[in-house]
Amino acid sequence: SGTIKHEILKKLQHAGTEPTSGQALADQLSVSRTAIWKYIKQLEADGYSFETIHKKGYILKNEPNLIDAARIKAALDTPTFGQAIHYFDTLPSTQPVAHQLAQEGAAAGTVVICEEQTAGRGRMQRQWVSQKGKGIWMSVILRPDVPPYEAPQFTLVAAVAIVKAIEDVVGISPKIKWPNDLLIDSLKITGILTELQADPDYVNALIMGLGINVNHMADDFPDDIKDIATSLKIQSGKEIDRAHLVARILYYLEFYSDKYVAEGFIPIKKEWENYSCTIGQKIKVTTVKEVFHGVAVGITNDGVLKVQLPDGETKSVYSADIEL
Ligand code: BT5
């Protein structure tokens, strides 16, 4: 039934200011006119509004500024990802909900998304600021057929996918800061959190948490991040259709994770390097064990960062925070 609702929406979106009759919708979707009427009522309850023109039909007047399943699905162009979307107004965090669904067997590409997180989190239990209606706060369940030690590469896969989607929808190109940040103008626009459900030998699920600042104005950010964060709206000067961006991210996430499984990391590594602002830079590396300075000389075919120290020695960095 969710499908018919989103098909109705899609048709009315495409029809623009031309009325579409209930009978035409009923015929095209092989349901009764009463069913169409009920779906229209449901859409109205979701915040959509329609003009009803006597004997002619419906015109879509207003769409709520939401990232609900119907709007994402109307823009979706993927074989698998986003077929199941669990949408919430507010959640503590989308991650535990996605973990739970994955444990219950949810399919690859299942999405948990909300307008607002009250306890959004980054790596190592850091806070992720997630204001209502401003961003994309979502978790996507992946089930790639890879061993657990390859999980961190999916952070890099997701980074490439999100850059591509932002290029398509917004027309600007963020830079990737290893391992999990996207920056514009050296300010953070996106954070990625890759979590794992695995046995010793194989991955049951990857829970990819994606946080993207979209329609924030400068004074929407709280003091503690206002000097390090930015949004797509601040950077592009336009209000962005979040549902459309979500659909594009899901498209590239499916494309690149399939590519990874089929061809390995090397083809994706090339794209990653093109977008990276890390390689070739002097950086400060903070791991759980130590802090050191060096030059980021590259990533390996396993996605590990290579850092050359002042004495010429090269260190492999698997997980860290870096400062440019
Ligand atoms: C991350 O962690 O960057 C991963 C963020 C993942 C968020 C998504 S949203 C959907 C899903 N559900 C969740 O609860 N989480 C995921 P990390 O590299 O540890 O960076 C965290 C740091 O980024 C914080 O300590 C702040 O300094 C900064 N920060 C917090 N909120 C931010 C925001 N909205 N924009 C830019 N920077 C932010």
PDB file of N, CA, C and O and ligand atoms in Angstrom, residues 91-96 112-114 117-131 136-140 177 179-182 187-195 207-213 216 221-222 224-226 228-231 320-321, ligand 1:
ATOM      1  N   LEU A  91      14.019  10.593  17.060  1.00  0.00           N
ATOM      2  CA  LEU A  91      14.599   9.376  17.644  1.00  0.00           C
ATOM      3  C   LEU A  91      15.791   9.816  18.490  1.00  0.00           C
ATOM      4  O   LEU A  91      16.405  10.839  18.194  1.00  0.00           O
ATOM      5  N   PRO A  92      16.167   9.023  19.494  1.00  0.00           N
ATOM      6  CA  PRO A  92      17.461   9.304  20.128  1.00  0.00           C
ATOM      7  C   PRO A  92      18.582   9.226  19.080  1.00  0.00           C
ATOM      8  O   PRO A  92      19.381  10.146  18.930  1.00  0.00           O
ATOM      9  N   SER A  93      18.613   8.109  18.335  1.00  0.00           N
ATOM     10  CA  SER A  93      19.609   7.913  17.270  1.00  0.00           C
ATOM     11  C   SER A  93      19.061   6.867  16.317  1.00  0.00           C
ATOM     12  O   SER A  93      18.382   5.926  16.742  1.00  0.00           O
ATOM     13  N   THR A  94      19.382   7.001  15.031  1.00  0.00           N
ATOM     14  CA  THR A  94      18.924   5.994  14.065  1.00  0.00           C
ATOM     15  C   THR A  94      19.737   4.694  14.174  1.00  0.00           C
ATOM     16  O   THR A  94      19.270   3.644  13.735  1.00  0.00           O
ATOM     17  N   GLN A  95      20.932   4.756  14.767  1.00  0.00           N
ATOM     18  CA  GLN A  95      21.812   3.574  14.783  1.00  0.00           C
ATOM     19  C   GLN A  95      21.218   2.373  15.537  1.00  0.00           C
ATOM     20  O   GLN A  95      21.153   1.285  14.974  1.00  0.00           O
ATOM     21  N   PRO A  96      20.801   2.543  16.804  1.00  0.00           N
ATOM     22  CA  PRO A  96      20.263   1.367  17.511  1.00  0.00           C
ATOM     23  C   PRO A  96      19.025   0.778  16.840  1.00  0.00           C
ATOM     24  O   PRO A  96      18.827  -0.440  16.869  1.00  0.00           O
ATOM     25  N   VAL A 112      16.837   3.585   7.982  1.00  0.00           N
ATOM     26  CA  VAL A 112      16.171   4.212   9.133  1.00  0.00           C
ATOM     27  C   VAL A 112      16.533   5.688   9.063  1.00  0.00           C
ATOM     28  O   VAL A 112      17.710   6.042   8.977  1.00  0.00           O
ATOM     29  N   ILE A 113      15.513   6.541   9.063  1.00  0.00           N
ATOM     30  CA  ILE A 113      15.775   7.973   8.865  1.00  0.00           C
ATOM     31  C   ILE A 113      14.834   8.782   9.737  1.00  0.00           C
ATOM     32  O   ILE A 113      13.712   8.348  10.010  1.00  0.00           O
ATOM     33  N   CYS A 114      15.283   9.942  10.188  1.00  0.00           N
ATOM     34  CA  CYS A 114      14.404  10.763  11.025  1.00  0.00           C
ATOM     35  C   CYS A 114      14.675  12.238  10.802  1.00  0.00           C
ATOM     36  O   CYS A 114      15.682  12.620  10.213  1.00  0.00           O
ATOM     37  N   GLN A 117      17.487  13.895  15.744  1.00  0.00           N
ATOM     38  CA  GLN A 117      18.026  12.955  16.732  1.00  0.00           C
ATOM     39  C   GLN A 117      18.296  13.729  18.015  1.00  0.00           C
ATOM     40  O   GLN A 117      18.920  14.795  17.983  1.00  0.00           O
ATOM     41  N   THR A 118      17.870  13.142  19.135  1.00  0.00           N
ATOM     42  CA  THR A 118      18.105  13.822  20.409  1.00  0.00           C
ATOM     43  C   THR A 118      19.383  13.317  21.076  1.00  0.00           C
ATOM     44  O   THR A 118      19.866  13.919  22.023  1.00  0.00           O
ATOM     45  N   ALA A 119      19.913  12.190  20.605  1.00  0.00           N
ATOM     46  CA  ALA A 119      21.173  11.660  21.152  1.00  0.00           C
ATOM     47  C   ALA A 119      21.999  11.067  20.011  1.00  0.00           C
ATOM     48  O   ALA A 119      22.504   9.951  20.104  1.00  0.00           O
ATOM     49  N   GLY A 120      22.132  11.843  18.928  1.00  0.00           N
ATOM     50  CA  GLY A 120      22.947  11.397  17.792  1.00  0.00           C
ATOM     51  C   GLY A 120      24.389  11.226  18.238  1.00  0.00           C
ATOM     52  O   GLY A 120      24.862  11.963  19.104  1.00  0.00           O
ATOM     53  N   ARG A 121      25.072  10.242  17.662  1.00  0.00           N
ATOM     54  CA  ARG A 121      26.448  10.017  18.123  1.00  0.00           C
ATOM     55  C   ARG A 121      27.430   9.834  16.975  1.00  0.00           C
ATOM     56  O   ARG A 121      27.091   9.420  15.870  1.00  0.00           O
ATOM     57  N   GLY A 122      28.659  10.196  17.282  1.00  0.00           N
ATOM     58  CA  GLY A 122      29.772   9.996  16.366  1.00  0.00           C
ATOM     59  C   GLY A 122      30.580   8.806  16.827  1.00  0.00           C
ATOM     60  O   GLY A 122      30.069   7.938  17.530  1.00  0.00           O
ATOM     61  N   ARG A 123      31.841   8.775  16.419  1.00  0.00           N
ATOM     62  CA  ARG A 123      32.707   7.687  16.866  1.00  0.00           C
ATOM     63  C   ARG A 123      33.046   7.903  18.340  1.00  0.00           C
ATOM     64  O   ARG A 123      33.012   9.019  18.835  1.00  0.00           O
ATOM     65  N   MET A 124      33.382   6.813  19.002  1.00  0.00           N
ATOM     66  CA  MET A 124      33.805   6.853  20.406  1.00  0.00           C
ATOM     67  C   MET A 124      32.855   7.659  21.286  1.00  0.00           C
ATOM     68  O   MET A 124      33.269   8.455  22.122  1.00  0.00           O
ATOM     69  N   GLN A 125      31.578   7.466  21.066  1.00  0.00           N
ATOM     70  CA  GLN A 125      30.525   8.073  21.897  1.00  0.00           C
ATOM     71  C   GLN A 125      30.527   9.602  21.881  1.00  0.00           C
ATOM     72  O   GLN A 125      30.004  10.240  22.788  1.00  0.00           O
ATOM     73  N   ARG A 126      31.148  10.186  20.852  1.00  0.00           N
ATOM     74  CA  ARG A 126      31.051  11.636  20.748  1.00  0.00           C
ATOM     75  C   ARG A 126      29.649  12.021  20.285  1.00  0.00           C
ATOM     76  O   ARG A 126      28.932  11.214  19.713  1.00  0.00           O
ATOM     77  N   GLN A 127      29.298  13.275  20.505  1.00  0.00           N
ATOM     78  CA  GLN A 127      27.953  13.728  20.167  1.00  0.00           C
ATOM     79  C   GLN A 127      27.875  14.095  18.682  1.00  0.00           C
ATOM     80  O   GLN A 127      28.835  14.616  18.124  1.00  0.00           O
ATOM     81  N   TRP A 128      26.728  13.811  18.069  1.00  0.00           N
ATOM     82  CA  TRP A 128      26.465  14.300  16.716  1.00  0.00           C
ATOM     83  C   TRP A 128      25.221  15.188  16.759  1.00  0.00           C
ATOM     84  O   TRP A 128      24.130  14.728  17.084  1.00  0.00           O
ATOM     85  N   VAL A 129      25.394  16.456  16.455  1.00  0.00           N
ATOM     86  CA  VAL A 129      24.307  17.433  16.524  1.00  0.00           C
ATOM     87  C   VAL A 129      23.365  17.219  15.337  1.00  0.00           C
ATOM     88  O   VAL A 129      23.804  17.235  14.186  1.00  0.00           O
ATOM     89  N   SER A 130      22.077  17.041  15.608  1.00  0.00           N
ATOM     90  CA  SER A 130      21.115  16.629  14.561  1.00  0.00           C
ATOM     91  C   SER A 130      19.802  17.390  14.693  1.00  0.00           C
ATOM     92  O   SER A 130      18.798  16.855  15.160  1.00  0.00           O
ATOM     93  N   GLN A 131      19.801  18.649  14.287  1.00  0.00           N
ATOM     94  CA  GLN A 131      18.604  19.475  14.488  1.00  0.00           C
ATOM     95  C   GLN A 131      17.445  19.105  13.565  1.00  0.00           C
ATOM     96  O   GLN A 131      17.636  18.697  12.431  1.00  0.00           O
ATOM     97  N   ILE A 136      20.178  15.346   7.060  1.00  0.00           N
ATOM     98  CA  ILE A 136      19.865  13.952   6.771  1.00  0.00           C
ATOM     99  C   ILE A 136      20.527  13.144   7.869  1.00  0.00           C
ATOM    100  O   ILE A 136      21.758  13.165   8.010  1.00  0.00           O
ATOM    101  N   TRP A 137      19.715  12.497   8.680  1.00  0.00           N
ATOM    102  CA  TRP A 137      20.224  11.664   9.764  1.00  0.00           C
ATOM    103  C   TRP A 137      19.702  10.267   9.473  1.00  0.00           C
ATOM    104  O   TRP A 137      18.528   9.998   9.693  1.00  0.00           O
ATOM    105  N   MET A 138      20.540   9.423   8.934  1.00  0.00           N
ATOM    106  CA  MET A 138      20.024   8.104   8.550  1.00  0.00           C
ATOM    107  C   MET A 138      21.042   6.994   8.751  1.00  0.00           C
ATOM    108  O   MET A 138      22.245   7.220   8.767  1.00  0.00           O
ATOM    109  N   SER A 139      20.520   5.784   8.918  1.00  0.00           N
ATOM    110  CA  SER A 139      21.347   4.585   8.990  1.00  0.00           C
ATOM    111  C   SER A 139      20.883   3.643   7.895  1.00  0.00           C
ATOM    112  O   SER A 139      19.682   3.469   7.694  1.00  0.00           O
ATOM    113  N   VAL A 140      21.854   3.064   7.198  1.00  0.00           N
ATOM    114  CA  VAL A 140      21.545   2.134   6.116  1.00  0.00           C
ATOM    115  C   VAL A 140      22.177   0.781   6.455  1.00  0.00           C
ATOM    116  O   VAL A 140      23.345   0.731   6.853  1.00  0.00           O
ATOM    117  N   LYS A 177      38.043  13.875   4.069  1.00  0.00           N
ATOM    118  CA  LYS A 177      39.118  13.844   5.060  1.00  0.00           C
ATOM    119  C   LYS A 177      39.110  12.471   5.704  1.00  0.00           C
ATOM    120  O   LYS A 177      38.115  12.070   6.310  1.00  0.00           O
ATOM    121  N   PRO A 179      39.316   9.371   8.073  1.00  0.00           N
ATOM    122  CA  PRO A 179      38.598   8.371   7.299  1.00  0.00           C
ATOM    123  C   PRO A 179      37.135   8.721   7.021  1.00  0.00           C
ATOM    124  O   PRO A 179      36.590   8.244   6.049  1.00  0.00           O
ATOM    125  N   ASN A 180      36.508   9.544   7.884  1.00  0.00           N
ATOM    126  CA  ASN A 180      35.037   9.548   7.843  1.00  0.00           C
ATOM    127  C   ASN A 180      34.382  10.912   7.741  1.00  0.00           C
ATOM    128  O   ASN A 180      33.207  11.052   8.052  1.00  0.00           O
ATOM    129  N   ASP A 181      35.132  11.932   7.329  1.00  0.00           N
ATOM    130  CA  ASP A 181      34.530  13.265   7.250  1.00  0.00           C
ATOM    131  C   ASP A 181      34.482  13.755   5.808  1.00  0.00           C
ATOM    132  O   ASP A 181      35.395  13.500   5.034  1.00  0.00           O
ATOM    133  N   LEU A 182      33.432  14.504   5.487  1.00  0.00           N
ATOM    134  CA  LEU A 182      33.433  15.297   4.259  1.00  0.00           C
ATOM    135  C   LEU A 182      33.484  16.766   4.667  1.00  0.00           C
ATOM    136  O   LEU A 182      32.763  17.189   5.578  1.00  0.00           O
ATOM    137  N   LEU A 187      35.394  22.936   6.431  1.00  0.00           N
ATOM    138  CA  LEU A 187      34.388  22.795   7.487  1.00  0.00           C
ATOM    139  C   LEU A 187      33.611  21.501   7.272  1.00  0.00           C
ATOM    140  O   LEU A 187      33.389  21.069   6.142  1.00  0.00           O
ATOM    141  N   LYS A 188      33.184  20.903   8.379  1.00  0.00           N
ATOM    142  CA  LYS A 188      32.582  19.570   8.299  1.00  0.00           C
ATOM    143  C   LYS A 188      31.118  19.643   7.877  1.00  0.00           C
ATOM    144  O   LYS A 188      30.314  20.341   8.478  1.00  0.00           O
ATOM    145  N   ILE A 189      30.820  18.866   6.838  1.00  0.00           N
ATOM    146  CA  ILE A 189      29.460  18.846   6.294  1.00  0.00           C
ATOM    147  C   ILE A 189      28.826  17.486   6.537  1.00  0.00           C
ATOM    148  O   ILE A 189      27.608  17.357   6.585  1.00  0.00           O
ATOM    149  N   THR A 190      29.669  16.461   6.681  1.00  0.00           N
ATOM    150  CA  THR A 190      29.189  15.079   6.803  1.00  0.00           C
ATOM    151  C   THR A 190      30.102  14.264   7.700  1.00  0.00           C
ATOM    152  O   THR A 190      31.323  14.388   7.614  1.00  0.00           O
ATOM    153  N   GLY A 191      29.473  13.428   8.531  1.00  0.00           N
ATOM    154  CA  GLY A 191      30.223  12.437   9.296  1.00  0.00           C
ATOM    155  C   GLY A 191      29.642  11.059   9.030  1.00  0.00           C
ATOM    156  O   GLY A 191      28.432  10.911   8.851  1.00  0.00           O
ATOM    157  N   ILE A 192      30.516  10.070   8.977  1.00  0.00           N
ATOM    158  CA  ILE A 192      30.102   8.693   8.683  1.00  0.00           C
ATOM    159  C   ILE A 192      30.519   7.804   9.845  1.00  0.00           C
ATOM    160  O   ILE A 192      31.643   7.906  10.333  1.00  0.00           O
ATOM    161  N   LEU A 193      29.606   6.948  10.267  1.00  0.00           N
ATOM    162  CA  LEU A 193      29.874   6.033  11.379  1.00  0.00           C
ATOM    163  C   LEU A 193      29.564   4.617  10.903  1.00  0.00           C
ATOM    164  O   LEU A 193      28.416   4.297  10.640  1.00  0.00           O
ATOM    165  N   THR A 194      30.599   3.793  10.745  1.00  0.00           N
ATOM    166  CA  THR A 194      30.394   2.420  10.260  1.00  0.00           C
ATOM    167  C   THR A 194      30.459   1.466  11.437  1.00  0.00           C
ATOM    168  O   THR A 194      31.484   1.394  12.117  1.00  0.00           O
ATOM    169  N   GLU A 195      29.381   0.763  11.695  1.00  0.00           N
ATOM    170  CA  GLU A 195      29.361  -0.221  12.782  1.00  0.00           C
ATOM    171  C   GLU A 195      29.068  -1.600  12.207  1.00  0.00           C
ATOM    172  O   GLU A 195      28.489  -1.727  11.131  1.00  0.00           O
ATOM    173  N   ILE A 207      26.166  -1.394   9.696  1.00  0.00           N
ATOM    174  CA  ILE A 207      25.186  -0.349   9.951  1.00  0.00           C
ATOM    175  C   ILE A 207      25.907   0.966   9.671  1.00  0.00           C
ATOM    176  O   ILE A 207      26.785   1.384  10.423  1.00  0.00           O
ATOM    177  N   MET A 208      25.549   1.566   8.534  1.00  0.00           N
ATOM    178  CA  MET A 208      26.223   2.789   8.096  1.00  0.00           C
ATOM    179  C   MET A 208      25.416   3.992   8.567  1.00  0.00           C
ATOM    180  O   MET A 208      24.323   4.235   8.058  1.00  0.00           O
ATOM    181  N   GLY A 209      25.965   4.729   9.506  1.00  0.00           N
ATOM    182  CA  GLY A 209      25.298   5.942   9.985  1.00  0.00           C
ATOM    183  C   GLY A 209      25.820   7.144   9.231  1.00  0.00           C
ATOM    184  O   GLY A 209      27.025   7.400   9.203  1.00  0.00           O
ATOM    185  N   LEU A 210      24.918   7.873   8.589  1.00  0.00           N
ATOM    186  CA  LEU A 210      25.309   9.013   7.763  1.00  0.00           C
ATOM    187  C   LEU A 210      24.634  10.277   8.299  1.00  0.00           C
ATOM    188  O   LEU A 210      23.409  10.323   8.411  1.00  0.00           O
ATOM    189  N   GLY A 211      25.445  11.251   8.624  1.00  0.00           N
ATOM    190  CA  GLY A 211      24.903  12.528   9.103  1.00  0.00           C
ATOM    191  C   GLY A 211      25.342  13.633   8.171  1.00  0.00           C
ATOM    192  O   GLY A 211      26.540  13.833   7.959  1.00  0.00           O
ATOM    193  N   ILE A 212      24.391  14.350   7.575  1.00  0.00           N
ATOM    194  CA  ILE A 212      24.715  15.376   6.578  1.00  0.00           C
ATOM    195  C   ILE A 212      23.999  16.674   6.935  1.00  0.00           C
ATOM    196  O   ILE A 212      22.771  16.684   7.093  1.00  0.00           O
ATOM    197  N   ASN A 213      24.766  17.737   7.079  1.00  0.00           N
ATOM    198  CA  ASN A 213      24.164  19.051   7.357  1.00  0.00           C
ATOM    199  C   ASN A 213      23.664  19.623   6.036  1.00  0.00           C
ATOM    200  O   ASN A 213      24.456  19.883   5.134  1.00  0.00           O
ATOM    201  N   HIS A 216      20.845  23.943   7.145  1.00  0.00           N
ATOM    202  CA  HIS A 216      21.160  24.815   8.288  1.00  0.00           C
ATOM    203  C   HIS A 216      21.576  26.198   7.795  1.00  0.00           C
ATOM    204  O   HIS A 216      22.305  26.316   6.812  1.00  0.00           O
ATOM    205  N   PHE A 221      23.705  26.298  14.141  1.00  0.00           N
ATOM    206  CA  PHE A 221      24.662  25.419  14.817  1.00  0.00           C
ATOM    207  C   PHE A 221      24.932  25.911  16.231  1.00  0.00           C
ATOM    208  O   PHE A 221      25.110  27.106  16.446  1.00  0.00           O
ATOM    209  N   PRO A 222      24.985  24.993  17.191  1.00  0.00           N
ATOM    210  CA  PRO A 222      25.327  25.399  18.559  1.00  0.00           C
ATOM    211  C   PRO A 222      26.793  25.865  18.645  1.00  0.00           C
ATOM    212  O   PRO A 222      27.605  25.548  17.779  1.00  0.00           O
ATOM    213  N   ASP A 224      29.423  25.053  20.278  1.00  0.00           N
ATOM    214  CA  ASP A 224      30.587  24.155  20.302  1.00  0.00           C
ATOM    215  C   ASP A 224      30.982  23.646  18.916  1.00  0.00           C
ATOM    216  O   ASP A 224      32.101  23.170  18.747  1.00  0.00           O
ATOM    217  N   ILE A 225      30.096  23.740  17.916  1.00  0.00           N
ATOM    218  CA  ILE A 225      30.528  23.302  16.581  1.00  0.00           C
ATOM    219  C   ILE A 225      30.422  24.401  15.516  1.00  0.00           C
ATOM    220  O   ILE A 225      30.767  24.173  14.360  1.00  0.00           O
ATOM    221  N   LYS A 226      29.988  25.593  15.913  1.00  0.00           N
ATOM    222  CA  LYS A 226      29.727  26.607  14.869  1.00  0.00           C
ATOM    223  C   LYS A 226      30.974  27.006  14.079  1.00  0.00           C
ATOM    224  O   LYS A 226      30.873  27.421  12.930  1.00  0.00           O
ATOM    225  N   ILE A 228      33.390  24.805  13.283  1.00  0.00           N
ATOM    226  CA  ILE A 228      33.927  23.667  12.525  1.00  0.00           C
ATOM    227  C   ILE A 228      32.921  23.066  11.549  1.00  0.00           C
ATOM    228  O   ILE A 228      33.278  22.239  10.732  1.00  0.00           O
ATOM    229  N   ALA A 229      31.638  23.503  11.650  1.00  0.00           N
ATOM    230  CA  ALA A 229      30.592  22.869  10.842  1.00  0.00           C
ATOM    231  C   ALA A 229      30.058  23.810   9.771  1.00  0.00           C
ATOM    232  O   ALA A 229      30.104  25.032   9.921  1.00  0.00           O
ATOM    233  N   THR A 230      29.556  23.232   8.690  1.00  0.00           N
ATOM    234  CA  THR A 230      28.850  24.029   7.692  1.00  0.00           C
ATOM    235  C   THR A 230      27.722  23.187   7.101  1.00  0.00           C
ATOM    236  O   THR A 230      27.572  22.009   7.464  1.00  0.00           O
ATOM    237  N   SER A 231      26.903  23.792   6.237  1.00  0.00           N
ATOM    238  CA  SER A 231      25.797  23.048   5.617  1.00  0.00           C
ATOM    239  C   SER A 231      25.818  23.257   4.104  1.00  0.00           C
ATOM    240  O   SER A 231      26.456  24.194   3.600  1.00  0.00           O
ATOM    241  N   ALA A 320      41.892   6.623  13.468  1.00  0.00           N
ATOM    242  CA  ALA A 320      42.446   7.799  14.152  1.00  0.00           C
ATOM    243  C   ALA A 320      41.590   9.018  13.843  1.00  0.00           C
ATOM    244  O   ALA A 320      40.697   8.982  12.999  1.00  0.00           O
ATOM    245  N   ASP A 321      41.902  10.098  14.551  1.00  0.00           N
ATOM    246  CA  ASP A 321      41.423  11.417  14.156  1.00  0.00           C
ATOM    247  C   ASP A 321      42.619  12.142  13.589  1.00  0.00           C
ATOM    248  O   ASP A 321      43.706  12.076  14.156  1.00  0.00           O
TER     249      ASP A 321
HETATM  250  C1  BT5 B   1      31.262  11.255  12.959  1.00  0.00           C
HETATM  251  O1  BT5 B   1      31.887  11.007  14.148  1.00  0.00           O
HETATM  252  O2  BT5 B   1      31.541  12.157  12.209  1.00  0.00           O
HETATM  253  C2  BT5 B   1      30.116  10.294  12.629  1.00  0.00           C
HETATM  254  C3  BT5 B   1      28.777  10.971  12.681  1.00  0.00           C
HETATM  255  C4  BT5 B   1      27.661  10.024  12.276  1.00  0.00           C
HETATM  256  C5  BT5 B   1      26.299  10.638  12.461  1.00  0.00           C
HETATM  257  C6  BT5 B   1      25.197   9.763  11.961  1.00  0.00           C
HETATM  258  S1  BT5 B   1      23.659  10.557  11.904  1.00  0.00           S
HETATM  259  C7  BT5 B   1      22.817   9.082  11.631  1.00  0.00           C
HETATM  260  C8  BT5 B   1      23.500   8.051  12.513  1.00  0.00           C
HETATM  261  N1  BT5 B   1      22.907   8.050  13.837  1.00  0.00           N
HETATM  262  C9  BT5 B   1      23.778   8.459  14.770  1.00  0.00           C
HETATM  263  O3  BT5 B   1      23.525   8.578  15.986  1.00  0.00           O
HETATM  264  N2  BT5 B   1      24.964   8.726  14.195  1.00  0.00           N
HETATM  265  C10 BT5 B   1      24.941   8.494  12.763  1.00  0.00           C
HETATM  266  P1  BT5 B   1      33.233  11.684  14.636  1.00  0.00           P
HETATM  267  O4  BT5 B   1      34.276  11.556  13.583  1.00  0.00           O
HETATM  268  O5  BT5 B   1      33.487  11.079  15.965  1.00  0.00           O
HETATM  269  O6  BT5 B   1      32.892  13.217  14.765  1.00  0.00           O
HETATM  270  C11 BT5 B   1      32.147  13.721  15.851  1.00  0.00           C
HETATM  271  C12 BT5 B   1      32.542  15.194  16.024  1.00  0.00           C
HETATM  272  O7  BT5 B   1      32.010  15.977  14.949  1.00  0.00           O
HETATM  273  C13 BT5 B   1      31.964  15.811  17.280  1.00  0.00           C
HETATM  274  O8  BT5 B   1      32.829  15.603  18.379  1.00  0.00           O
HETATM  275  C14 BT5 B   1      31.882  17.304  16.906  1.00  0.00           C
HETATM  276  O9  BT5 B   1      33.134  17.936  17.067  1.00  0.00           O
HETATM  277  C15 BT5 B   1      31.604  17.264  15.418  1.00  0.00           C
HETATM  278  N3  BT5 B   1      30.161  17.407  15.138  1.00  0.00           N
HETATM  279  C16 BT5 B   1      29.096  17.007  15.858  1.00  0.00           C
HETATM  280  N4  BT5 B   1      27.948  17.263  15.216  1.00  0.00           N
HETATM  281  C17 BT5 B   1      28.280  17.845  14.041  1.00  0.00           C
HETATM  282  C18 BT5 B   1      27.540  18.342  12.932  1.00  0.00           C
HETATM  283  N5  BT5 B   1      26.205  18.282  12.866  1.00  0.00           N
HETATM  284  N6  BT5 B   1      28.238  18.881  11.901  1.00  0.00           N
HETATM  285  C19 BT5 B   1      29.584  18.962  11.915  1.00  0.00           C
HETATM  286  N7  BT5 B   1      30.340  18.508  12.928  1.00  0.00           N
HETATM  287  C20 BT5 B   1      29.691  17.951  13.978  1.00  0.00           C
END
